Coordinates of C-alpha atoms in Angstrom, one line a residue:
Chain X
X1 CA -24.9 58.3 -21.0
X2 CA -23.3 55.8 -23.5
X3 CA -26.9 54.0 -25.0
X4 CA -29.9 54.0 -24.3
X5 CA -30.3 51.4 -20.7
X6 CA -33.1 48.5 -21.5
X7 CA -34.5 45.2 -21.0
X8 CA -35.6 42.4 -23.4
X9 CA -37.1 39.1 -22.3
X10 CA -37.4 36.9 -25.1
X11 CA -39.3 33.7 -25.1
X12 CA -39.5 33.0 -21.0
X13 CA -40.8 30.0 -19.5
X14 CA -40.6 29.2 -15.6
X15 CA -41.6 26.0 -14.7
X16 CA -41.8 24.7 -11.0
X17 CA -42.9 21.8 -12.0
X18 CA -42.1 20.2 -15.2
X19 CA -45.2 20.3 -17.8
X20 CA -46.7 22.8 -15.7
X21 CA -45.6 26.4 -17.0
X22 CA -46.2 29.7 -14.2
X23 CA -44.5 31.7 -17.1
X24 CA -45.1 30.4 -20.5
X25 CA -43.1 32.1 -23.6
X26 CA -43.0 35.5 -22.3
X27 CA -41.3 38.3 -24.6
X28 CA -41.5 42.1 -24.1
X29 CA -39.0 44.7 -24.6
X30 CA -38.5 47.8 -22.4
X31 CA -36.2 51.1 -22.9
X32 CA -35.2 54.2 -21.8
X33 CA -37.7 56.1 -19.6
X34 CA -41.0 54.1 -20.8
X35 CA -42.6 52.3 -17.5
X36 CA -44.8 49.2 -17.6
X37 CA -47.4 47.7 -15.6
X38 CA -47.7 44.3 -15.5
X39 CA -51.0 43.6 -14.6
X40 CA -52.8 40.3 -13.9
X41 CA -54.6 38.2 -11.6
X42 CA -52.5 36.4 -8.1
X43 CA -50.7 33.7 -9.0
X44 CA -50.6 34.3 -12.5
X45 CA -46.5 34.3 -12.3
X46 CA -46.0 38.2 -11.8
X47 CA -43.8 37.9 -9.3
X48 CA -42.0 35.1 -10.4
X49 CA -41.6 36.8 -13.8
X50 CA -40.0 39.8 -12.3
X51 CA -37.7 37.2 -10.1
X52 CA -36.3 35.4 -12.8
X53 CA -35.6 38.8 -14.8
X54 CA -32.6 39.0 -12.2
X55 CA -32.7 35.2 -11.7
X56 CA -33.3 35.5 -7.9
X57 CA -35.3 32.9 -9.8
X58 CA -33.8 30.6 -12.0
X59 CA -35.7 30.8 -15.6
X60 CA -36.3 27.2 -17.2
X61 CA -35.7 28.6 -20.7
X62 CA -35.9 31.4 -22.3
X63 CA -33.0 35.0 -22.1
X64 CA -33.5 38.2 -20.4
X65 CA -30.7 40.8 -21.7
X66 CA -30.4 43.7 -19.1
X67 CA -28.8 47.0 -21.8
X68 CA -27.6 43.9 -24.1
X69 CA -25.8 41.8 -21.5
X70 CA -27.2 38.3 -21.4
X71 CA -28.3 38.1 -17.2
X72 CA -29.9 34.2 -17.8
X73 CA -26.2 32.2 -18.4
X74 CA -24.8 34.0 -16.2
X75 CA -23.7 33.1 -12.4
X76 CA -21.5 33.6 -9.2
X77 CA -19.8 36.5 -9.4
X78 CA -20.8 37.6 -13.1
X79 CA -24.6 37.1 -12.0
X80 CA -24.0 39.1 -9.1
X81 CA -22.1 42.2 -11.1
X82 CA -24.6 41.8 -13.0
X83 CA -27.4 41.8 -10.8
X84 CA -26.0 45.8 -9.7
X85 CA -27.5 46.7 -12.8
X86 CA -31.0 46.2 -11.9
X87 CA -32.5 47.5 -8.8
X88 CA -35.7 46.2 -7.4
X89 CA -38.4 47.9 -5.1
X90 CA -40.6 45.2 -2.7
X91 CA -44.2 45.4 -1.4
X92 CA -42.9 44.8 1.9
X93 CA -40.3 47.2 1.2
X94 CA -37.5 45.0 2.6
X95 CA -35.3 47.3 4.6
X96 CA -33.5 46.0 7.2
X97 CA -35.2 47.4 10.0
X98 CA -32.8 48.0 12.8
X99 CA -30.3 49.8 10.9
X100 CA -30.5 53.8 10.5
X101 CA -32.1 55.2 6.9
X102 CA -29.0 56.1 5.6
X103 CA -27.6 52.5 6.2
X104 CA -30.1 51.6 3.8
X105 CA -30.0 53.7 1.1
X106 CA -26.4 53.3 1.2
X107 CA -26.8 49.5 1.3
X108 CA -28.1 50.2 -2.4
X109 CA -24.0 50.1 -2.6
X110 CA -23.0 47.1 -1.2
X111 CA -22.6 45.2 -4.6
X112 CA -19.8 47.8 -5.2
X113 CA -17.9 48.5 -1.7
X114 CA -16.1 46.0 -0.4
X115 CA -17.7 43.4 3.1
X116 CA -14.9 44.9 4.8
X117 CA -15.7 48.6 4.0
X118 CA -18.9 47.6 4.2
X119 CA -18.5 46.6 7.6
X120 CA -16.0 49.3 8.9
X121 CA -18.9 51.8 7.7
X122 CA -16.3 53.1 5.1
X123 CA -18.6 53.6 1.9
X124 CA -16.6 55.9 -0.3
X125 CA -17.4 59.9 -0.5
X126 CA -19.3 59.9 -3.3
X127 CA -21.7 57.4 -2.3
X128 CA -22.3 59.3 0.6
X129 CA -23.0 62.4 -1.2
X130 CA -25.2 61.1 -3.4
X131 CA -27.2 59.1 -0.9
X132 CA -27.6 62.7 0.8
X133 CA -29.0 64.1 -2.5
X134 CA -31.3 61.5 -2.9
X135 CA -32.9 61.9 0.3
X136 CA -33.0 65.1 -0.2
X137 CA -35.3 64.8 -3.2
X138 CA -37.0 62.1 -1.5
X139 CA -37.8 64.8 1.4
X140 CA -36.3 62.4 3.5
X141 CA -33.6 64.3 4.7
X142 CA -34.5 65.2 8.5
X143 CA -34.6 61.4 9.2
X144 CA -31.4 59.6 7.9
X145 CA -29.9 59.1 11.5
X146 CA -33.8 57.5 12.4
X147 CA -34.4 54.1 12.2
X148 CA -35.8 52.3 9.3
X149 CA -38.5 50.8 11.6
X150 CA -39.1 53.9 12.9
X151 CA -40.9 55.0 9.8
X152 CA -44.4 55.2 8.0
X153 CA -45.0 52.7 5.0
X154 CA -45.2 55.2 2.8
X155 CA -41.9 56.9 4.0
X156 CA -40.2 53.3 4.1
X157 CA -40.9 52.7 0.5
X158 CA -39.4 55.8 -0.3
X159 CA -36.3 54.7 1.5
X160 CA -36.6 50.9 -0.8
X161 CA -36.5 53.2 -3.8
X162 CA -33.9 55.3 -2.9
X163 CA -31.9 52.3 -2.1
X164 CA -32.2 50.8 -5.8
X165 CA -31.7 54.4 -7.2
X166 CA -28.0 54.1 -5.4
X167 CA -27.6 51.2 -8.0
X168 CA -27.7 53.7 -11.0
X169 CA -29.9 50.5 -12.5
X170 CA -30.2 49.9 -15.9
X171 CA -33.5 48.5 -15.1
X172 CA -35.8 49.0 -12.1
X173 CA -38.3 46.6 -11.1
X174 CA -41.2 47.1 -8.4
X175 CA -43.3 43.8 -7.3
X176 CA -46.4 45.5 -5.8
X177 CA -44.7 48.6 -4.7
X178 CA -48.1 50.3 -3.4
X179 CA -50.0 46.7 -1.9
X180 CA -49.4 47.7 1.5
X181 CA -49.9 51.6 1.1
X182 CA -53.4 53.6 1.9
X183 CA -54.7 54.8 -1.6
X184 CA -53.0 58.5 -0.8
X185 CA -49.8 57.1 -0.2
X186 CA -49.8 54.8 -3.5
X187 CA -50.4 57.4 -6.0
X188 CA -47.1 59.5 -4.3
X189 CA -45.2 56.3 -4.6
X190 CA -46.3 56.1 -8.6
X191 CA -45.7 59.6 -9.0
X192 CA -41.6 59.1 -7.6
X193 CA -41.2 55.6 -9.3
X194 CA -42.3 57.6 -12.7
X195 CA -40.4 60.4 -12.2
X196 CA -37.5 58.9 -11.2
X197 CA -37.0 56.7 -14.1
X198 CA -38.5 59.6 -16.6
X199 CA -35.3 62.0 -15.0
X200 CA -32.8 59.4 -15.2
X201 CA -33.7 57.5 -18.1
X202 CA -34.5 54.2 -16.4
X203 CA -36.6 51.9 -17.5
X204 CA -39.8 50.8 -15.3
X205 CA -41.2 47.5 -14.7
X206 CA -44.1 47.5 -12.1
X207 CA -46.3 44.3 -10.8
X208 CA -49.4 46.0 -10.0
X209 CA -53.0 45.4 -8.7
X210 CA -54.4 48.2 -8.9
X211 CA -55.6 48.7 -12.7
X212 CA -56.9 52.3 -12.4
X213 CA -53.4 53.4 -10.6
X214 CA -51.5 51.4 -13.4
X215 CA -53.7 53.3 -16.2
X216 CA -53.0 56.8 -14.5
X217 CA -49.7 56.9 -14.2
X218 CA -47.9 54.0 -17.0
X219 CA -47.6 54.5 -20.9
X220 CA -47.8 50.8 -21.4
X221 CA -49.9 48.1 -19.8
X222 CA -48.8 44.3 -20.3
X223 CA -52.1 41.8 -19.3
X224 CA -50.5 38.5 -17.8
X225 CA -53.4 35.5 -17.2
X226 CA -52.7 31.8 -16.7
X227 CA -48.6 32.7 -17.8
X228 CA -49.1 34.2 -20.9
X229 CA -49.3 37.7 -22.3
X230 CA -52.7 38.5 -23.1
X231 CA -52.5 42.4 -23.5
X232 CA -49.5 44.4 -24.3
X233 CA -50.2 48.0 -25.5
X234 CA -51.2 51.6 -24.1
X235 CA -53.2 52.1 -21.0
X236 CA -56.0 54.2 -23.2
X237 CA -56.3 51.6 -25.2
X238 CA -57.5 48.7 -22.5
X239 CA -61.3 48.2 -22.4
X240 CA -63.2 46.2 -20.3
X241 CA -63.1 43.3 -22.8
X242 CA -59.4 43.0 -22.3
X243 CA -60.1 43.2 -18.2
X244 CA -62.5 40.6 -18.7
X245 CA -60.0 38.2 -20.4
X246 CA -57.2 38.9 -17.8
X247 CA -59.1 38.2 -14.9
X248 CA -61.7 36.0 -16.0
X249 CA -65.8 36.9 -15.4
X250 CA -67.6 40.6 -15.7
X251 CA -69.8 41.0 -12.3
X252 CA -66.9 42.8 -10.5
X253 CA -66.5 45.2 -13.3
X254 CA -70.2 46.8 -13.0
Chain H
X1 CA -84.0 26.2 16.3
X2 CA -85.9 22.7 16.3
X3 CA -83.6 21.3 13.7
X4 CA -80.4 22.9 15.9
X5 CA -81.4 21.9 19.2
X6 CA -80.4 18.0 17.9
X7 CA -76.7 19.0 17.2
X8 CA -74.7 17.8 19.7
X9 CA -71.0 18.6 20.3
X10 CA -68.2 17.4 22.6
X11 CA -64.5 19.1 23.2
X12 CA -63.3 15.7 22.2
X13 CA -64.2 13.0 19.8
X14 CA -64.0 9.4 20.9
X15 CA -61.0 8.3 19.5
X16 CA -59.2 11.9 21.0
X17 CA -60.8 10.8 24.5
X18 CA -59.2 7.0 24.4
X19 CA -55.9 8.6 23.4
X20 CA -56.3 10.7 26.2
X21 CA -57.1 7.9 28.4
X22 CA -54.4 5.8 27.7
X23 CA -51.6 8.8 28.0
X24 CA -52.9 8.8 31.8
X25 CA -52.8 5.8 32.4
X26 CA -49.5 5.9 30.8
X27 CA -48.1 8.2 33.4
X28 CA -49.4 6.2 36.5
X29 CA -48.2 2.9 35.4
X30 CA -44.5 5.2 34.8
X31 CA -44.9 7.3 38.3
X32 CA -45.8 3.1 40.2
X33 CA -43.0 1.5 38.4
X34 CA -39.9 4.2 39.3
X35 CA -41.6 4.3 42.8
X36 CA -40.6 1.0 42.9
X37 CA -37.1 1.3 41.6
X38 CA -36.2 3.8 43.6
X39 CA -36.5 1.8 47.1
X40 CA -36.8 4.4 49.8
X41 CA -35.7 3.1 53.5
X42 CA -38.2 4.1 55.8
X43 CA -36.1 4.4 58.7
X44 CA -33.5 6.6 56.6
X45 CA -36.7 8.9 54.7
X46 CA -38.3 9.3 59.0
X47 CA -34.6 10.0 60.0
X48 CA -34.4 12.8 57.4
X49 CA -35.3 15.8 59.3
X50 CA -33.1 15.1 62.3
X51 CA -30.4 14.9 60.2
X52 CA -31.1 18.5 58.6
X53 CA -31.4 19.7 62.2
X54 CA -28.0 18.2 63.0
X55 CA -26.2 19.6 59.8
X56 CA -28.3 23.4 60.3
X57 CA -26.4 23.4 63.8
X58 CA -23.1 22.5 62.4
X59 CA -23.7 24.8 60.1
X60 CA -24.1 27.7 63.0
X61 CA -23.0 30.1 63.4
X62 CA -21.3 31.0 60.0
X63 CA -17.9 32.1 60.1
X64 CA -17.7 34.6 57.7
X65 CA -13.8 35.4 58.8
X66 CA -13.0 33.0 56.5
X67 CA -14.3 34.6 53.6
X68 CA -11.4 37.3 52.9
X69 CA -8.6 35.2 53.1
X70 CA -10.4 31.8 51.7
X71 CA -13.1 32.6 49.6
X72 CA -12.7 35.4 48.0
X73 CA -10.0 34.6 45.5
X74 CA -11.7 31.7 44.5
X75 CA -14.8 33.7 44.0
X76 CA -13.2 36.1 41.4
X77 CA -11.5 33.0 39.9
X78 CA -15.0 32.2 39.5
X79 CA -16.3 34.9 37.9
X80 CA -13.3 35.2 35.3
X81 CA -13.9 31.5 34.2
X82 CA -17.2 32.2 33.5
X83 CA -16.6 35.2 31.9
X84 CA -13.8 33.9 29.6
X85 CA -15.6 30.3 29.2
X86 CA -18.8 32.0 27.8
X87 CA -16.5 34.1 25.4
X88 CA -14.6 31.2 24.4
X89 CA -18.4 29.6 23.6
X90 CA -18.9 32.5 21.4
X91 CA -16.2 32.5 19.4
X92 CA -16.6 28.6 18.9
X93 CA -20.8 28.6 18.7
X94 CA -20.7 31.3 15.8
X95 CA -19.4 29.9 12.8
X96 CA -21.0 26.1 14.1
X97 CA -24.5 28.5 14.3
X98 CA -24.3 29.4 10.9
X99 CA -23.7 26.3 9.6
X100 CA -26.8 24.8 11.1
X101 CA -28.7 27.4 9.9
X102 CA -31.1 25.9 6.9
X103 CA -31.8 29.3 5.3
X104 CA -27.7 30.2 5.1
X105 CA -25.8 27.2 4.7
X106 CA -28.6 25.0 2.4
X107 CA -26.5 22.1 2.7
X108 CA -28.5 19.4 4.9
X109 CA -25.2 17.3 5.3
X110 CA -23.8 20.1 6.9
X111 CA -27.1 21.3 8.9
X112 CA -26.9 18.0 10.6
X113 CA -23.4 17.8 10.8
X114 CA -23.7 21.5 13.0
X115 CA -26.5 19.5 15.0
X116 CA -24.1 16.9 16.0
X117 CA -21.7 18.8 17.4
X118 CA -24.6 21.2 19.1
X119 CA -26.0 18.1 20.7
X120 CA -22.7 16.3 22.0
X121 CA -21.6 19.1 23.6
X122 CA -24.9 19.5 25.5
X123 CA -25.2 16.1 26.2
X124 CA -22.5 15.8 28.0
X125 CA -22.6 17.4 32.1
X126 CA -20.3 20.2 33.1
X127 CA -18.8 18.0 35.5
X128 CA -17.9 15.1 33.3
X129 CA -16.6 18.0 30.4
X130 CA -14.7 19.1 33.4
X131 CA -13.1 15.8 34.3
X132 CA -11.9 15.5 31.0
X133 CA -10.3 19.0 30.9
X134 CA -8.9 18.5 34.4
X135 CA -7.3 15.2 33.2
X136 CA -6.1 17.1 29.9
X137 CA -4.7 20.3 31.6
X138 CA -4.5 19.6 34.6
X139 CA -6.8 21.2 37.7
X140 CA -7.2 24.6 37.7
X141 CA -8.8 27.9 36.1
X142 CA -7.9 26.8 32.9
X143 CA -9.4 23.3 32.6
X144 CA -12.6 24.9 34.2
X145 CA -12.7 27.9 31.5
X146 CA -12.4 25.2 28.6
X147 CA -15.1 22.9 30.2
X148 CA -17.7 25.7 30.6
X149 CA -16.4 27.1 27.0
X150 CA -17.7 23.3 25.1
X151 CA -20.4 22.8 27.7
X152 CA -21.8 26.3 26.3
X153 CA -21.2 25.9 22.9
X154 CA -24.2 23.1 22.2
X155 CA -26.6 26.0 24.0
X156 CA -25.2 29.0 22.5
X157 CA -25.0 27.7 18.9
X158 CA -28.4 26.3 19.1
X159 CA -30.2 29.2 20.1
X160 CA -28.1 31.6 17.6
X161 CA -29.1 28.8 15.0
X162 CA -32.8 29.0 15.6
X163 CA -32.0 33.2 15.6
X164 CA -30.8 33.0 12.4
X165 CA -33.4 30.8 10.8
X166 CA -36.5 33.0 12.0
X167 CA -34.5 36.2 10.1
X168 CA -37.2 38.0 7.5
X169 CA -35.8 36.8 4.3
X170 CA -36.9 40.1 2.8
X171 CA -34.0 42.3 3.6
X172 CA -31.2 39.4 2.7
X173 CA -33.6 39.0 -0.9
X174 CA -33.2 42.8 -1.5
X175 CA -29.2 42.6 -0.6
X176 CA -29.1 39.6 -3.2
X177 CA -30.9 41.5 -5.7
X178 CA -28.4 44.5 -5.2
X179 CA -25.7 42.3 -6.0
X180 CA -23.9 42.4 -2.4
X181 CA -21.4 39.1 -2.3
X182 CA -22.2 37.1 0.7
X183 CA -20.0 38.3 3.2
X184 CA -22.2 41.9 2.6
X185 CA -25.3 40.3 3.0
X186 CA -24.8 38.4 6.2
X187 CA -23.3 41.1 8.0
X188 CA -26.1 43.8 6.6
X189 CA -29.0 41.5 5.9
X190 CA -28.5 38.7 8.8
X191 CA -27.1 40.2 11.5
X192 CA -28.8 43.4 12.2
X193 CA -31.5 41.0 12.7
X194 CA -29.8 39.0 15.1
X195 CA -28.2 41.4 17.3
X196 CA -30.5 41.7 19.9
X197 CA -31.2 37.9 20.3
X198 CA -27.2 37.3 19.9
X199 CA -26.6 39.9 23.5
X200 CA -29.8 38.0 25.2
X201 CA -27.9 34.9 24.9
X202 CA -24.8 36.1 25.5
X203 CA -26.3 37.4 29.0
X204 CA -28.5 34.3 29.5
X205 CA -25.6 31.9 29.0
X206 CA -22.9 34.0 31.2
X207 CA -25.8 34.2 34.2
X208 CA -25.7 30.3 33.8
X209 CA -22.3 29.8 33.4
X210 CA -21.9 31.8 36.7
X211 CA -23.7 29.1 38.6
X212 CA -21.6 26.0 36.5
X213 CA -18.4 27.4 37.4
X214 CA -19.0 27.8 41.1
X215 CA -19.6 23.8 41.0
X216 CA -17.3 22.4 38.4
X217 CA -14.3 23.1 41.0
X218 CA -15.7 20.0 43.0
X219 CA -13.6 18.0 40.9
X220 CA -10.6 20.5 40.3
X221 CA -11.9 22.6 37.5
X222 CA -10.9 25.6 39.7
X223 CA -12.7 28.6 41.4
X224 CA -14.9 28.4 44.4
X225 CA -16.1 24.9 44.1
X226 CA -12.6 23.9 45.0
X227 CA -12.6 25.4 48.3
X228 CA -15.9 24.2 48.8
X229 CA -14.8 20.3 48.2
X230 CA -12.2 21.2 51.0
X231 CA -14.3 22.5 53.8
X232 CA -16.8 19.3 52.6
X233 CA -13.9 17.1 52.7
X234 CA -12.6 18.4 56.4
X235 CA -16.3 19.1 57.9
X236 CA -15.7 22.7 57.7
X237 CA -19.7 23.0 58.3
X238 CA -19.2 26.7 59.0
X239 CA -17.3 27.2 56.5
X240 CA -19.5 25.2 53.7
X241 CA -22.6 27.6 54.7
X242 CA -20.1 31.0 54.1
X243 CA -19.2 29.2 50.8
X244 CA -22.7 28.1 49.8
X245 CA -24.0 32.1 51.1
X246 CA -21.3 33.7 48.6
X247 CA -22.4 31.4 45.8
X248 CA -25.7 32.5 46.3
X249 CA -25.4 36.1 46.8
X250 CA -23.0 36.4 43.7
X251 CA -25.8 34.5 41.6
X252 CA -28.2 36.8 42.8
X253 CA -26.0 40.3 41.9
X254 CA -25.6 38.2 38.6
X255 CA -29.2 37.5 37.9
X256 CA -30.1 41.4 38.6
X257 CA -27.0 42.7 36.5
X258 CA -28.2 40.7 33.8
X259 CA -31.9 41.7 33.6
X260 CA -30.5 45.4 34.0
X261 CA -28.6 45.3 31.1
X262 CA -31.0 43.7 29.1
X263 CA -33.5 45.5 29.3
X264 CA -31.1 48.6 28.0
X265 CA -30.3 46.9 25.1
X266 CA -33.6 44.9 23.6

């Protein structure tokens, strides 16, 4: 690997409506196997934050460089080379449901194969073969003719991260990966997300709810309320105080 | 329970119960006035069912001789114009579908500009589209294959458009963030989504269009409305009651071939 693959925000601000800021001068920087939970309250702009990193939402101001290529002035085509760089795990886990798992993880691809291969089914041999090794490590292996709605959550979000592994992303992002998972189910999908980016030297964002799950398994925790960062540092390191000024009031920490 | 026992509550408030009132009263002033305009003849409305008497007898017995040299033709002529007229809707009710789609094409000139041409070719009959095909081709299979081919396209599109609109926008956001151009995404975001609604109509539009084309030959679009305008025409009775038997039996086989096969595929 050339350098090392990272992310910088610097200075973001969303705005849906003018004078009214979700995101309000937001800057972090993220490299090389390090993983991040963004924690913070709903509708405190997680979502949007990790939206306008690949500008599936448009930032109002502010840059986000993905390994040192500016992703924020870019658009048409460029954006969307550049948007193969960074691959993105949903808490719905947006496959397309009627098409097999291997059609999935292989769709992971489709910002590099051509529509018409894409449609002829030709995706080239190596894409193939790593989508089979992936699975394999996924223990997904026995079901990649099944499909995607046939499935357990926890076996479909495997499948959503396998698909943005086929990126080879210089990034990875996860909105809420483990919302719709039982508790069991969440910690496994922590433990692959971790590894995964640990192994191949990706770095990890991940919006998360769950504070005790983003503690265990994180080495940095970032504390978003009302837009702005109100925490950035080690998980060890966040007390109750800094709980209390994310999400506002104490009863529900007794 | 003292305090509660002075609540009181009605299915409707006041105002909802006038509203109510005057949409009923609506409909019977409506049903008195087009009572009116219609002007029914007693003596032709207490003639009625010696007439249908009269026309059952001419009717018997059927002669169902006629039907391998004079129907049958005409009846696979039938079949093939709706077949290729609902294929010809297809190809033509696709790319309008997608354009009226609001989540694909975010252009509202062009959304309406979609509805426009979904709506005219609705509101216009078979038999009128048909008239103007016969007058532009000429009668025969051809005409009739265009006419059900634009008469479809308004039901088709429509129904593909409203397909396409209640897609789960997760899977096309995921293809977007993976960088897939737009071709890629439609065709592995969209339209796996689609499929099964895209066959249903498919089906649902060539069981009607089996029924259109067996009528649209009244006024020389081809198939077996032709030969039924002829027997009408010479007071084949006999003939007419083979005719209108075939129509019916081939709807039926239609009807059950159609639920068959959807049933394998959704």
């Amino acid at each position: 690997m050339a350098s090392t693959r990272s992310i910088r925000v610097e200075n973001l601000v969303k705005e849906y409506t003018a004078g009214k800021p979700v995101l309000n001068d937001i800057s972090f920087t993220v490299s090389g196997k390090a993983s991040v939970a963004i924690i913070g309250p709903s509708g405190t702009g997680k979502s949007t934050l990790i939206r306008c990193v690949n500008k599936l939402i448009p930032p109002t101001a502010g840059n986000v460089y993905v390994s040192d290529e500016n992703i924020t002035e870019l658009s048409g085509k460029a954006l969307r080379q550049a948007r193969r760089k960074i691959g993105m795990v949903f808490q719905e886990f947006n496959l397309v449901e009627r098409l097999s798992v291997m059609e999935n993880v292989l769709s992971g691809r489709l910002g590099y194969v051509s529509p018409w291969r894409a449609w002829l089914r030709k995706y080239p041999q190596q894409d193939i073969d790593r989508a089979f090794e992936l699975l394999e490590s996924i223990g997904l292996i026995d079901f990649f003719r099944q499909r995607a709605d046939s499935l357990s959550g926890g076996q479909r979000q495997r499948v959503g991260i396998a698909r943005a592994i086929m990126q080879e992303p210089h990034v990875l992002l996860a909105d809420e990966p483990t919302s719709s998972l039982d508790p069991k189910t969440s910690v496994e999908i922590m433990e692959l997300l971790v590894a995964l980016s640990e192994e191949r030297g990706i770095p990890l964002i991940i919006n998360i709810h769950d504070v005790e799950l983003a503690k265990r398994f994180t080495s940095r925790v970032i504390g978003l309320s009302k837009g702005g960062i109100v925490y950035d540092g080690s998980p060890s390191a966040l007390t109750n105080e800094h709980l209390k000024e994310i999400y506002g009031g104490e009863d529900w920490l007794q | 329970m003292s305090s509660a026992s002075n609540h009181t509550w009605n299915r409707f408030t006041l105002a909802q119960r006038l509203a109510r009132f005057t949409v009923f009263l609506g409909f019977a002033v409506a049903l008195s006035a087009s009572l009116r305009t219609v002007e029914v003849i007693p003596e032709f409305l207490y003639d009625a069912p010696t007439q249908v008497i009269d026309l059952l007898g001419r009717m018997w017995p059927l002669d169902l001789s006629y039907y391998p040299g004079g129907i049958h033709d005409a009846m696979v002529e039938t079949l093939h114009i709706a077949t290729l007229g609902t294929l010809l809707a297809i190809v033509l009710a696709v790319p309008v579908g997608i354009m009226g789609a609001n989540n694909i094409v975010r252009l509202p000139l062009l959304n309406w500009l979609a509805k426009l041409i979904l709506v005219s070719s609705r509101s216009v009959n078979s038999l009128v589209w048909a008239l103007l095909f016969v007058a532009i081709f000429g009668p025969g299979p051809l005409a009739g294959t265009v006419c059900i081919g634009f008469r479809s396209v308004g039901f088709v599109g429509k129904l593909f458009a409203e397909a396409l609109e209640e897609v789960n926008p997760g899977p096309v956001e995921a293809l977007t963030a993976a960088g897939a151009p737009w071709p890629s995404v439609f065709l592995k975001g969209y339209w796996p989504q689609v499929v099964p609604a895209f066959w249903a109509i498919f089906l649902f539009r060539w069981d009607i269009n089996v029924r259109e084309s067996a009528v649209i030959g009244l006024v020389g679009a081809g198939g077996v409305g032709m030969v039924l305008d002829t027997a009408l025409n010479l007071f084949y009775w006999d003939r007419v009651s083979v005719i209108l038997l075939s129509i019916f039996t081939v709807v039926v086989l239609a009807e059950l071939l159609v639920t068959k096969i959807r049933k394998h595929i959704i």
